[in-house]
Amino acid sequence: MDWFYDIPRQFLIGLADEGIIHYTFLYEFVVNGFLCAFVIGPLLGGIGTMVVVKRMAFFSQAIGNAALTGVAVGVIIGESYTAPYMSMFGFCILFGLLLNFSKNRTKMSSDTLIGVFLSISLAIGATTLLWVSARVNTHILDTVMFGSILTVNTTDMNVLLVTAVLTALVALPLYNQMLLGSLNPSLAHVRGVRVHLLEYVFVLLVTILTVACVKIVGAVLVEALLLIPAAAARNLNRSIRGFVLWSIAFSTISCLVGIYAPMRWDLPVPSGGAIILSAATIFLITMGIRMVVPRFREAAL
Amino acid sequence: MNERRIHGPAIELDGVSLTLGATRILENVSFSVAAGSIHCVIGANGGGKTSLVRSMLGQMPHTGRIQIQWHDNRVVGYVPQVLDFDKTLPVTVNDFMAMACQRRPVFLGVSKSRRQEIDEVLERLGLAGKGRYKLGTLSGGERQRVLFAQALIPEPALLVLDEPMTGLDVAGHDLIERSIVEFAQAGGTVVWINHDIVQVKEIADTVTYVDREVRLQGNAREVLASGVAAGLFPSLANALPAT
């Protein structure tokens, strides 16, 4: 796949060489980070709107924590500790499916059940990581938790690209059905929507997205990028169209700024942290606009 | 007289029972609904009306037999009791209609093939010009009309209505009632949970009173004129106009 990535890589490096863009783009890892940002931004921004509608913000957090256990399992079974994708995907998918199965069986509210699983995943993750910490460079754990574009390689980009294509192919045709299923499951069922099946599909999508973004954004912070741009877009929009398109825009801008700014100004901030801080800044601005501009005024209670 | 162009199904329920947890919701419910008729399900709160309707829609683990004799069109238009959703969500009336009626992702806009149909139905229900309004900012009655509007696209053969008149003003009440009557006159079948006994007597063809089990059923006017009905509805004698 290197030939495929080389086209935009050479283009950006050429621009940097001619002094049109900043010289940091001469570094391949910066260009890789940028390419990933153009995939992660729209992907998490778009799916994030559904996460907000379905009130599943903390589900992704639980999956992020489960990814920590996935890394530990990968180390135990001898996978590459810099990219233990098999273990992360395997464990996180099992974890996500179990969570959704429990939700359907217990009929407990999402926030309660996700809260329970969030704690469980954190406890297991912390325990297993401590257990294997003697066997690996513990710095790699920082990378998994908070993201680092320095370590992004072609394998990571391939995983991200395949995940993005798969998510788009599944989520676009099913978007309306998923939305209707979360607004009124009974009505959706009458309209031929397989509500429970789509819940599992959505859980799987968020799970593989979370795992695919771990290297860039970090397991602990993926949830924030699913949530904050969508929340910011929600502040300013009255329609689904504006909600989704602005969420995608905010998410992409956050990723680009978060990757570029630490390089450009030599800031000691990991990419994941910088991305989320950018998104948080956008959210605060939209909140300010909402508070000040009269057209957003609503009932006090 | 209207030409009957919709082929509504006949429906037959035979010994339908439903138990959820330790609670017996329905007990051996049997009745039939003629094709192209308006059938009202009435009864006290908690009597199992919504559970009965949801059993008909295949959403409840009931026992017994429910047979719907479809013709070519198998579309069900369903109006749930309430649209229980987060009112701050950025969903407009057009968004809601589009997400219910089309496959194209709603954030790409209403598809051309549905645009005219949606506009016509909204106008018919007194919602012209409300398409861009946020669903959460509409009044309860307007939201109820939107819920009813989505049930008409695509054209159904069977309308299943769970108290669609809740919160409606007089104008909205009349508009929806007229739509239901026109639908049945065109040949569509209507199953309607309704608490308005006067309305039931005026426009329903048949009626079933459900309180866990069937307490009354038959021709609406005859059933509601019976002495048993007067016992079930203490205010019936005053509410019903003299026949």
Coordinates of C-alpha atoms in Angstrom, one line a residue:
Chain A
M1 CA 0.0 0.0 0.0
D2 CA 3.0 2.3 0.2
W3 CA 2.6 3.4 -3.4
F4 CA -0.9 4.6 -2.5
Y5 CA 0.3 6.7 0.5
D6 CA 3.3 7.9 -1.5
I7 CA 1.1 10.0 -3.8
P8 CA -0.1 12.5 -1.1
R9 CA 3.2 12.0 0.8
Q10 CA 5.3 13.2 -2.1
F11 CA 2.9 16.0 -2.8
L12 CA 3.2 17.4 0.7
I13 CA 6.9 16.8 1.0
G14 CA 7.3 18.6 -2.3
L15 CA 5.4 21.6 -1.0
A16 CA 7.5 21.7 2.1
D17 CA 10.6 21.4 0.0
E18 CA 9.7 24.5 -1.9
G19 CA 8.9 26.3 1.3
I20 CA 5.2 26.6 0.5
I21 CA 4.2 24.8 3.7
H22 CA 6.2 24.4 7.0
Y23 CA 9.4 22.3 6.9
T24 CA 8.0 19.8 9.4
F25 CA 6.2 18.2 6.5
L26 CA 9.6 17.0 5.3
Y27 CA 9.3 14.4 8.0
E28 CA 7.4 11.3 6.9
F29 CA 5.7 10.7 10.2
V30 CA 4.2 14.2 10.2
V31 CA 2.7 13.6 6.7
N32 CA 1.5 10.2 7.9
G33 CA -0.2 11.9 10.9
F34 CA -1.9 14.3 8.6
L35 CA -3.1 11.6 6.2
C36 CA -4.5 9.8 9.3
A37 CA -6.2 13.0 10.4
F38 CA -8.1 13.3 7.1
V39 CA -9.5 9.8 7.7
I40 CA -10.0 9.9 11.5
G41 CA -11.7 13.4 11.5
P42 CA -14.6 12.7 9.2
L43 CA -15.0 9.2 10.5
L44 CA -15.2 10.0 14.2
G45 CA -17.0 13.3 13.6
G46 CA -19.7 11.5 11.6
I47 CA -20.1 8.4 13.9
G48 CA -19.9 10.8 16.9
T49 CA -23.3 12.3 16.0
M50 CA -24.9 8.9 16.3
V51 CA -23.0 8.3 19.6
V52 CA -24.5 11.5 20.9
V53 CA -28.0 10.6 19.7
K54 CA -27.8 7.1 21.2
R55 CA -26.3 8.5 24.4
M56 CA -23.4 6.1 24.2
A57 CA -20.6 8.5 24.9
F58 CA -19.0 6.4 27.6
F59 CA -19.3 3.2 25.6
S60 CA -16.3 4.2 23.6
Q61 CA -14.5 5.0 26.8
A62 CA -15.2 1.5 28.0
I63 CA -13.8 0.1 24.7
G64 CA -10.8 2.4 25.0
N65 CA -10.1 0.9 28.5
A66 CA -10.7 -2.6 27.1
A67 CA -8.0 -1.8 24.5
L68 CA -5.5 -1.6 27.4
T69 CA -6.4 -5.1 28.3
G70 CA -6.1 -6.0 24.6
V71 CA -2.5 -4.7 24.6
A72 CA -1.7 -6.8 27.7
V73 CA -3.2 -9.9 26.1
G74 CA -1.2 -9.2 23.0
V75 CA 2.0 -9.0 25.0
I76 CA 1.1 -12.3 26.8
I77 CA 0.5 -14.2 23.6
G78 CA 3.6 -12.8 21.9
E79 CA 2.1 -10.3 19.5
S80 CA 4.1 -7.2 18.5
Y81 CA 3.7 -4.9 21.5
T82 CA 3.8 -1.8 19.2
A83 CA 0.8 -3.0 17.2
P84 CA -1.1 -5.8 18.9
Y85 CA -4.2 -5.3 16.7
M86 CA -5.4 -8.9 16.7
S87 CA -5.6 -8.9 20.5
M88 CA -7.0 -5.4 20.7
F89 CA -9.7 -6.1 18.1
G90 CA -10.4 -9.6 19.5
F91 CA -10.8 -8.5 23.1
C92 CA -12.6 -5.2 22.4
I93 CA -15.1 -6.8 20.1
L94 CA -15.9 -9.5 22.6
F95 CA -16.2 -6.9 25.3
G96 CA -18.5 -4.7 23.2
L97 CA -20.7 -7.5 22.2
L98 CA -21.0 -8.7 25.8
L99 CA -21.9 -5.2 27.0
N100 CA -24.7 -4.9 24.4
F101 CA -25.9 -8.5 25.1
S102 CA -26.1 -7.6 28.8
K103 CA -28.0 -4.4 28.0
N104 CA -30.5 -6.2 25.9
R105 CA -31.0 -9.0 28.5
T106 CA -31.1 -6.9 31.7
K107 CA -33.1 -3.9 30.1
M108 CA -30.9 -1.7 32.3
S109 CA -30.4 1.9 31.2
S110 CA -27.4 2.4 29.0
D111 CA -25.5 4.8 31.4
T112 CA -25.8 2.4 34.3
L113 CA -24.6 -0.6 32.4
I114 CA -21.9 1.2 30.5
G115 CA -20.7 2.6 33.9
V116 CA -20.4 -0.9 35.3
F117 CA -18.5 -2.2 32.2
L118 CA -16.4 1.0 32.2
S119 CA -15.2 0.2 35.7
I120 CA -14.7 -3.4 34.9
S121 CA -12.6 -2.7 31.8
L122 CA -10.5 -0.2 33.6
A123 CA -9.8 -2.6 36.5
I124 CA -8.9 -5.4 34.2
G125 CA -6.8 -3.2 31.9
A126 CA -4.9 -1.7 34.8
T127 CA -4.3 -5.1 36.4
T128 CA -3.2 -6.9 33.3
L129 CA -1.0 -4.0 32.2
L130 CA 0.8 -3.9 35.5
W131 CA 1.2 -7.6 35.3
V132 CA 3.0 -7.4 31.9
S133 CA 4.7 -4.1 32.4
A134 CA 8.0 -5.9 33.3
R135 CA 8.1 -7.5 29.9
V136 CA 7.7 -4.4 27.7
N137 CA 9.0 -0.9 27.5
T138 CA 6.4 0.9 29.6
H139 CA 6.7 4.0 27.3
I140 CA 4.6 2.0 24.8
L141 CA 1.8 2.1 27.3
D142 CA 1.8 5.9 27.1
T143 CA 1.4 5.7 23.4
V144 CA -1.6 3.4 23.7
M145 CA -3.2 5.5 26.2
F146 CA -2.6 9.0 24.9
G147 CA -1.6 8.5 21.2
S148 CA 1.6 9.3 19.4
I149 CA 2.0 10.0 15.7
L150 CA 5.7 9.3 16.0
T151 CA 4.9 5.6 16.0
V152 CA 2.4 5.5 13.2
N153 CA 3.5 3.2 10.4
T154 CA 2.1 1.7 7.2
T155 CA 0.4 -1.1 9.1
D156 CA -1.5 1.4 11.3
M157 CA -2.5 3.4 8.3
N158 CA -3.7 0.3 6.5
V159 CA -5.8 -0.7 9.6
L160 CA -7.3 2.8 9.7
L161 CA -8.1 2.9 6.0
V162 CA -9.8 -0.5 6.0
T163 CA -11.8 0.4 9.1
A164 CA -12.8 3.7 7.5
V165 CA -14.0 2.1 4.3
L166 CA -15.8 -0.7 6.2
T167 CA -17.5 1.9 8.5
A168 CA -18.6 4.0 5.6
L169 CA -20.0 1.1 3.6
V170 CA -22.0 -0.1 6.6
A171 CA -23.0 3.1 8.3
L172 CA -24.1 5.2 5.4
P173 CA -26.9 3.0 4.1
L174 CA -28.0 2.2 7.7
Y175 CA -27.7 5.8 9.1
N176 CA -31.4 6.6 8.9
Q177 CA -32.4 3.2 10.3
M178 CA -30.0 3.5 13.2
L179 CA -31.3 7.0 13.9
L180 CA -34.9 6.0 13.8
G181 CA -34.2 2.9 16.0
S182 CA -32.7 5.2 18.7
L183 CA -35.6 7.7 18.5
N184 CA -38.4 5.1 18.6
P185 CA -37.5 1.4 18.4
S186 CA -41.1 0.4 18.1
L187 CA -41.8 2.6 15.1
A188 CA -38.4 1.6 13.5
H189 CA -39.4 -2.1 13.9
V190 CA -42.7 -1.5 12.0
R191 CA -40.7 0.2 9.2
G192 CA -38.6 -3.0 8.8
V193 CA -35.6 -1.9 10.9
R194 CA -33.9 -4.8 12.7
V195 CA -33.4 -2.8 15.8
H196 CA -31.4 -5.2 17.9
L197 CA -29.2 -6.3 15.0
L198 CA -28.4 -2.7 14.2
E199 CA -27.5 -2.1 17.8
Y200 CA -24.9 -4.8 17.6
V201 CA -23.7 -3.5 14.2
F202 CA -23.3 0.0 15.8
V203 CA -21.4 -1.4 18.8
L204 CA -19.1 -3.3 16.5
L205 CA -18.5 -0.1 14.4
V206 CA -17.6 2.0 17.4
T207 CA -15.4 -0.8 18.7
I208 CA -13.3 -1.2 15.6
L209 CA -13.1 2.6 15.1
T210 CA -11.9 3.0 18.7
V211 CA -9.2 0.3 18.2
A212 CA -8.1 1.7 14.8
C213 CA -7.7 5.2 16.3
V214 CA -5.8 4.1 19.4
K215 CA -2.3 4.8 17.9
I216 CA -3.1 8.3 16.8
V217 CA -5.6 9.6 19.4
G218 CA -5.0 7.2 22.3
A219 CA -7.3 4.7 24.0
V220 CA -8.2 7.1 26.8
L221 CA -9.0 10.0 24.4
V222 CA -10.9 8.4 21.4
E223 CA -14.1 8.8 23.3
A224 CA -13.5 12.5 23.6
L225 CA -13.1 12.9 19.8
L226 CA -16.3 11.0 19.2
L227 CA -18.1 13.2 21.7
I228 CA -16.7 16.7 21.7
P229 CA -17.0 17.7 18.0
A230 CA -20.5 16.3 17.9
A231 CA -21.4 18.2 21.0
A232 CA -20.0 21.4 19.6
A233 CA -21.9 20.9 16.3
R234 CA -25.1 20.3 18.3
N235 CA -24.6 23.6 20.0
L236 CA -25.0 25.5 16.8
N237 CA -27.4 23.4 14.6
R238 CA -31.1 22.7 14.3
S239 CA -30.9 20.0 11.6
I240 CA -29.3 16.7 11.2
R241 CA -27.5 17.9 8.1
G242 CA -25.8 20.8 10.0
F243 CA -25.2 18.5 13.0
V244 CA -23.3 15.9 11.0
L245 CA -21.4 18.2 8.6
W246 CA -20.2 20.6 11.3
S247 CA -19.3 17.6 13.5
I248 CA -17.1 16.2 10.7
A249 CA -15.6 19.7 10.1
F250 CA -14.8 20.3 13.8
S251 CA -13.4 16.8 14.2
T252 CA -11.2 17.1 11.1
I253 CA -9.9 20.6 12.1
S254 CA -9.2 19.3 15.7
C255 CA -7.1 16.4 14.3
L256 CA -5.2 18.6 11.9
V257 CA -4.5 21.3 14.4
G258 CA -3.7 18.7 17.1
I259 CA -1.1 17.0 14.9
Y260 CA 0.4 20.1 13.4
A261 CA 0.5 22.6 16.3
P262 CA 2.9 20.6 18.6
M263 CA 5.3 20.1 15.6
R264 CA 5.1 23.7 14.4
W265 CA 5.6 25.3 17.8
D266 CA 7.6 22.5 19.4
L267 CA 5.1 21.9 22.2
P268 CA 5.7 19.0 24.6
V269 CA 2.1 17.6 24.0
P270 CA 1.2 14.2 22.7
S271 CA -0.9 14.2 19.6
G272 CA -3.9 12.8 21.3
G273 CA -3.9 15.4 24.0
A274 CA -3.4 18.2 21.5
I275 CA -6.3 16.9 19.3
I276 CA -8.7 16.8 22.2
L277 CA -7.6 20.3 23.5
S278 CA -8.3 21.6 20.0
A279 CA -11.7 20.0 20.0
A280 CA -12.4 21.4 23.5
T281 CA -11.4 24.9 22.4
I282 CA -13.9 24.6 19.5
F283 CA -16.6 23.3 21.9
L284 CA -16.0 26.3 24.3
I285 CA -16.3 28.7 21.4
T286 CA -19.6 27.2 20.2
M287 CA -20.9 27.2 23.8
G288 CA -20.1 30.9 24.0
I289 CA -21.9 31.6 20.7
R290 CA -24.9 29.7 21.9
M291 CA -25.0 31.7 25.1
V292 CA -24.7 35.0 23.3
V293 CA -26.5 34.8 20.0
P294 CA -30.3 35.3 20.4
R295 CA -31.4 32.8 17.8
F296 CA -30.2 30.0 20.1
R297 CA -32.2 31.2 23.1
E298 CA -34.4 28.5 24.6
A299 CA -36.6 28.0 27.7
A300 CA -34.6 28.4 31.0
L301 CA -36.0 25.1 32.4
Chain B
M1 CA -68.7 7.5 -3.3
N2 CA -64.9 7.1 -3.1
E3 CA -63.3 4.5 -5.3
R4 CA -61.7 1.8 -3.2
R5 CA -58.1 1.7 -4.4
I6 CA -56.3 0.5 -1.2
H7 CA -56.4 -3.2 -0.4
G8 CA -56.4 -3.2 3.3
P9 CA -56.0 -6.6 5.0
A10 CA -58.5 -8.5 7.2
I11 CA -57.1 -9.4 10.6
E12 CA -57.9 -12.3 12.8
L13 CA -56.8 -12.8 16.4
D14 CA -57.4 -16.2 17.9
G15 CA -56.6 -17.0 21.6
V16 CA -53.9 -14.4 22.0
S17 CA -52.4 -14.3 25.4
L18 CA -49.4 -12.4 26.7
T19 CA -47.4 -12.7 29.9
L20 CA -44.5 -10.4 30.8
G21 CA -42.6 -11.4 33.9
A22 CA -45.1 -12.6 36.4
T23 CA -47.9 -10.4 34.9
R24 CA -50.6 -11.7 32.7
I25 CA -51.2 -8.8 30.3
L26 CA -53.6 -10.5 27.9
E27 CA -55.8 -13.5 28.3
N28 CA -57.2 -15.5 25.4
V29 CA -58.1 -12.4 23.2
S30 CA -60.0 -13.3 20.0
F31 CA -61.6 -11.0 17.5
S32 CA -61.5 -10.1 13.9
V33 CA -61.2 -7.0 11.9
A34 CA -62.8 -6.8 8.4
A35 CA -60.7 -5.5 5.5
G36 CA -61.2 -1.8 4.8
S37 CA -62.9 -1.1 8.2
I38 CA -62.1 1.1 11.2
H39 CA -61.7 -1.1 14.3
C40 CA -61.3 0.7 17.6
V41 CA -59.7 -0.9 20.7
I42 CA -61.1 0.7 23.9
G43 CA -60.6 0.0 27.6
A44 CA -59.3 1.3 30.8
N45 CA -55.6 2.4 31.4
G46 CA -53.4 -0.7 32.0
G47 CA -55.9 -3.0 30.3
G48 CA -53.4 -4.2 27.7
K49 CA -54.5 -2.2 24.6
T50 CA -51.0 -1.1 23.6
S51 CA -49.6 -4.6 24.3
L52 CA -52.3 -6.1 22.1
V53 CA -51.5 -3.7 19.3
R54 CA -47.8 -4.4 19.7
S55 CA -48.5 -8.1 19.6
M56 CA -50.2 -7.5 16.3
L57 CA -47.1 -5.7 15.1
G58 CA -44.9 -8.7 16.1
Q59 CA -43.2 -6.9 19.0
M60 CA -44.4 -9.0 21.9
P61 CA -43.8 -12.6 22.9
H62 CA -47.5 -13.5 22.7
T63 CA -49.1 -16.9 22.3
G64 CA -52.1 -17.7 20.1
R65 CA -52.6 -16.8 16.5
I66 CA -52.6 -13.5 14.8
Q67 CA -53.3 -13.7 11.1
I68 CA -53.1 -10.7 8.8
Q69 CA -54.4 -11.5 5.3
W70 CA -52.3 -9.2 3.1
H71 CA -52.9 -8.4 -0.5
D72 CA -50.3 -6.8 -2.7
N73 CA -49.4 -3.9 -0.4
R74 CA -48.0 -5.0 3.0
V75 CA -47.1 -1.6 4.3
V76 CA -48.1 -0.8 7.9
G77 CA -48.4 2.8 9.0
Y78 CA -47.9 3.0 12.7
V79 CA -48.4 5.9 15.0
P80 CA -47.0 5.2 18.5
Q81 CA -48.5 6.7 21.6
V82 CA -45.8 9.3 22.1
L83 CA -42.4 10.2 20.5
D84 CA -40.3 10.0 23.6
F85 CA -37.0 11.7 22.6
D86 CA -34.5 14.3 23.7
K87 CA -36.2 17.5 22.6
T88 CA -32.9 19.3 22.3
L89 CA -31.7 17.0 19.5
P90 CA -31.1 18.9 16.2
V91 CA -33.8 17.1 14.3
T92 CA -36.2 19.0 12.1
V93 CA -39.6 17.9 10.9
N94 CA -38.2 17.2 7.4
D95 CA -35.3 15.2 9.0
F96 CA -37.8 13.1 10.9
M97 CA -39.9 12.5 7.9
A98 CA -36.9 11.7 5.7
M99 CA -35.3 9.3 8.3
A100 CA -38.6 7.4 8.5
C101 CA -39.3 7.3 4.7
Q102 CA -36.1 7.1 2.8
R103 CA -32.9 5.2 2.7
R104 CA -30.6 8.0 1.6
P105 CA -28.8 9.3 4.7
V106 CA -30.9 12.1 6.1
F107 CA -27.9 14.5 6.4
L108 CA -27.7 14.5 2.6
G109 CA -31.2 15.9 2.5
V110 CA -34.7 14.7 1.5
S111 CA -34.5 12.6 -1.6
K112 CA -36.3 14.1 -4.7
S113 CA -38.6 11.1 -5.0
R114 CA -39.9 11.7 -1.5
R115 CA -39.8 15.5 -1.3
Q116 CA -43.2 16.1 -3.0
E117 CA -44.9 13.3 -1.0
I118 CA -43.6 14.6 2.3
D119 CA -44.6 18.2 1.5
E120 CA -48.1 17.1 0.5
V121 CA -48.7 15.1 3.6
L122 CA -47.4 17.8 5.9
E123 CA -49.7 20.3 4.1
R124 CA -52.7 18.0 4.4
L125 CA -52.1 17.8 8.2
G126 CA -51.8 21.6 8.6
L127 CA -48.0 21.5 8.9
A128 CA -47.2 23.4 5.7
G129 CA -44.1 25.5 6.2
K130 CA -43.1 23.6 9.4
G131 CA -40.6 21.3 7.7
R132 CA -37.6 23.3 8.8
Y133 CA -38.8 23.6 12.4
K134 CA -36.9 21.7 15.1
L135 CA -39.0 18.8 16.2
G136 CA -38.4 19.6 19.9
T137 CA -39.7 23.2 19.5
L138 CA -43.1 22.0 18.1
S139 CA -46.1 21.8 20.5
G140 CA -47.2 18.4 21.6
G141 CA -50.2 18.5 19.2
E142 CA -48.0 19.5 16.3
R143 CA -45.6 16.7 17.1
Q144 CA -48.5 14.3 17.2
R145 CA -49.5 15.4 13.7
V146 CA -45.9 14.8 12.5
L147 CA -46.1 11.3 13.9
F148 CA -49.3 10.7 12.0
A149 CA -47.9 12.2 8.8
Q150 CA -45.0 9.7 8.7
A151 CA -47.4 6.8 8.9
L152 CA -48.9 7.9 5.6
I153 CA -45.6 7.5 3.6
P154 CA -45.4 5.2 1.8
E155 CA -49.1 4.6 1.4
P156 CA -50.0 1.9 3.9
A157 CA -52.6 -0.8 3.6
L158 CA -53.0 -1.0 7.4
L159 CA -53.0 1.9 9.8
V160 CA -52.2 1.0 13.5
L161 CA -52.9 4.0 15.7
D162 CA -52.1 4.2 19.4
E163 CA -54.1 7.2 20.7
P164 CA -53.1 9.5 17.9
M165 CA -55.3 12.3 19.1
T166 CA -53.5 12.9 22.4
G167 CA -52.8 16.6 22.9
L168 CA -54.4 17.7 19.7
D169 CA -56.4 20.9 19.3
V170 CA -59.8 20.9 17.6
A171 CA -58.3 21.7 14.2
G172 CA -55.7 18.9 14.5
H173 CA -58.3 16.5 15.8
D174 CA -60.5 17.1 12.8
L175 CA -57.7 16.9 10.3
I176 CA -56.5 13.5 11.6
E177 CA -60.0 12.2 11.9
R178 CA -60.8 13.1 8.3
S179 CA -57.5 11.5 7.1
I180 CA -58.4 8.3 8.9
V181 CA -61.9 8.2 7.6
E182 CA -60.7 8.9 4.0
F183 CA -58.1 6.2 4.3
A184 CA -60.7 3.6 5.4
Q185 CA -63.2 4.8 2.6
A186 CA -60.4 4.2 0.1
G187 CA -60.2 0.6 1.3
G188 CA -57.5 0.7 4.0
T189 CA -57.8 -1.1 7.3
V190 CA -57.5 0.8 10.6
V191 CA -56.8 -0.6 14.1
W192 CA -57.1 2.3 16.5
I193 CA -56.7 2.6 20.2
N194 CA -59.1 5.3 21.1
H195 CA -60.4 6.7 24.4
D196 CA -63.0 9.1 22.8
I197 CA -66.2 7.0 23.1
V198 CA -68.2 9.6 21.2
Q199 CA -65.8 9.4 18.3
V200 CA -65.7 5.7 18.4
K201 CA -69.5 5.5 18.1
E202 CA -69.5 8.0 15.3
I203 CA -66.8 6.6 13.0
A204 CA -65.7 3.1 14.0
D205 CA -67.2 0.1 12.3
T206 CA -66.3 -2.4 15.0
V207 CA -65.0 -2.2 18.5
T208 CA -63.3 -4.4 21.1
Y209 CA -63.2 -3.5 24.8
V210 CA -60.1 -5.1 26.3
D211 CA -59.3 -5.3 30.0
R212 CA -56.8 -8.2 30.0
E213 CA -59.5 -10.2 28.2
V214 CA -62.2 -9.2 25.7
R215 CA -65.1 -7.8 27.7
L216 CA -67.1 -6.5 24.7
Q217 CA -66.9 -6.7 21.0
G218 CA -68.9 -6.2 17.8
N219 CA -70.5 -3.4 15.8
A220 CA -69.5 -0.1 17.4
R221 CA -73.0 1.4 17.7
E222 CA -74.6 -1.7 19.0
V223 CA -71.9 -2.5 21.5
L224 CA -71.8 1.0 22.9
A225 CA -75.6 1.2 23.1
S226 CA -75.7 -2.0 25.2
G227 CA -76.3 -2.0 28.9
V228 CA -73.0 -3.8 29.5
A229 CA -71.1 -0.8 27.9
A230 CA -72.9 1.6 30.2
G231 CA -71.6 -0.4 33.1
L232 CA -68.0 -0.3 31.8
F233 CA -68.2 3.4 31.0
P234 CA -70.0 5.2 33.9
S235 CA -70.2 8.4 32.0
L236 CA -71.4 6.7 28.7
A237 CA -75.0 7.6 29.1
N238 CA -74.2 11.3 29.4
A239 CA -71.4 11.3 26.8
L240 CA -73.2 9.7 24.0
P241 CA -75.7 11.7 22.0
A242 CA -79.1 10.2 21.8
T243 CA -79.5 7.8 18.8

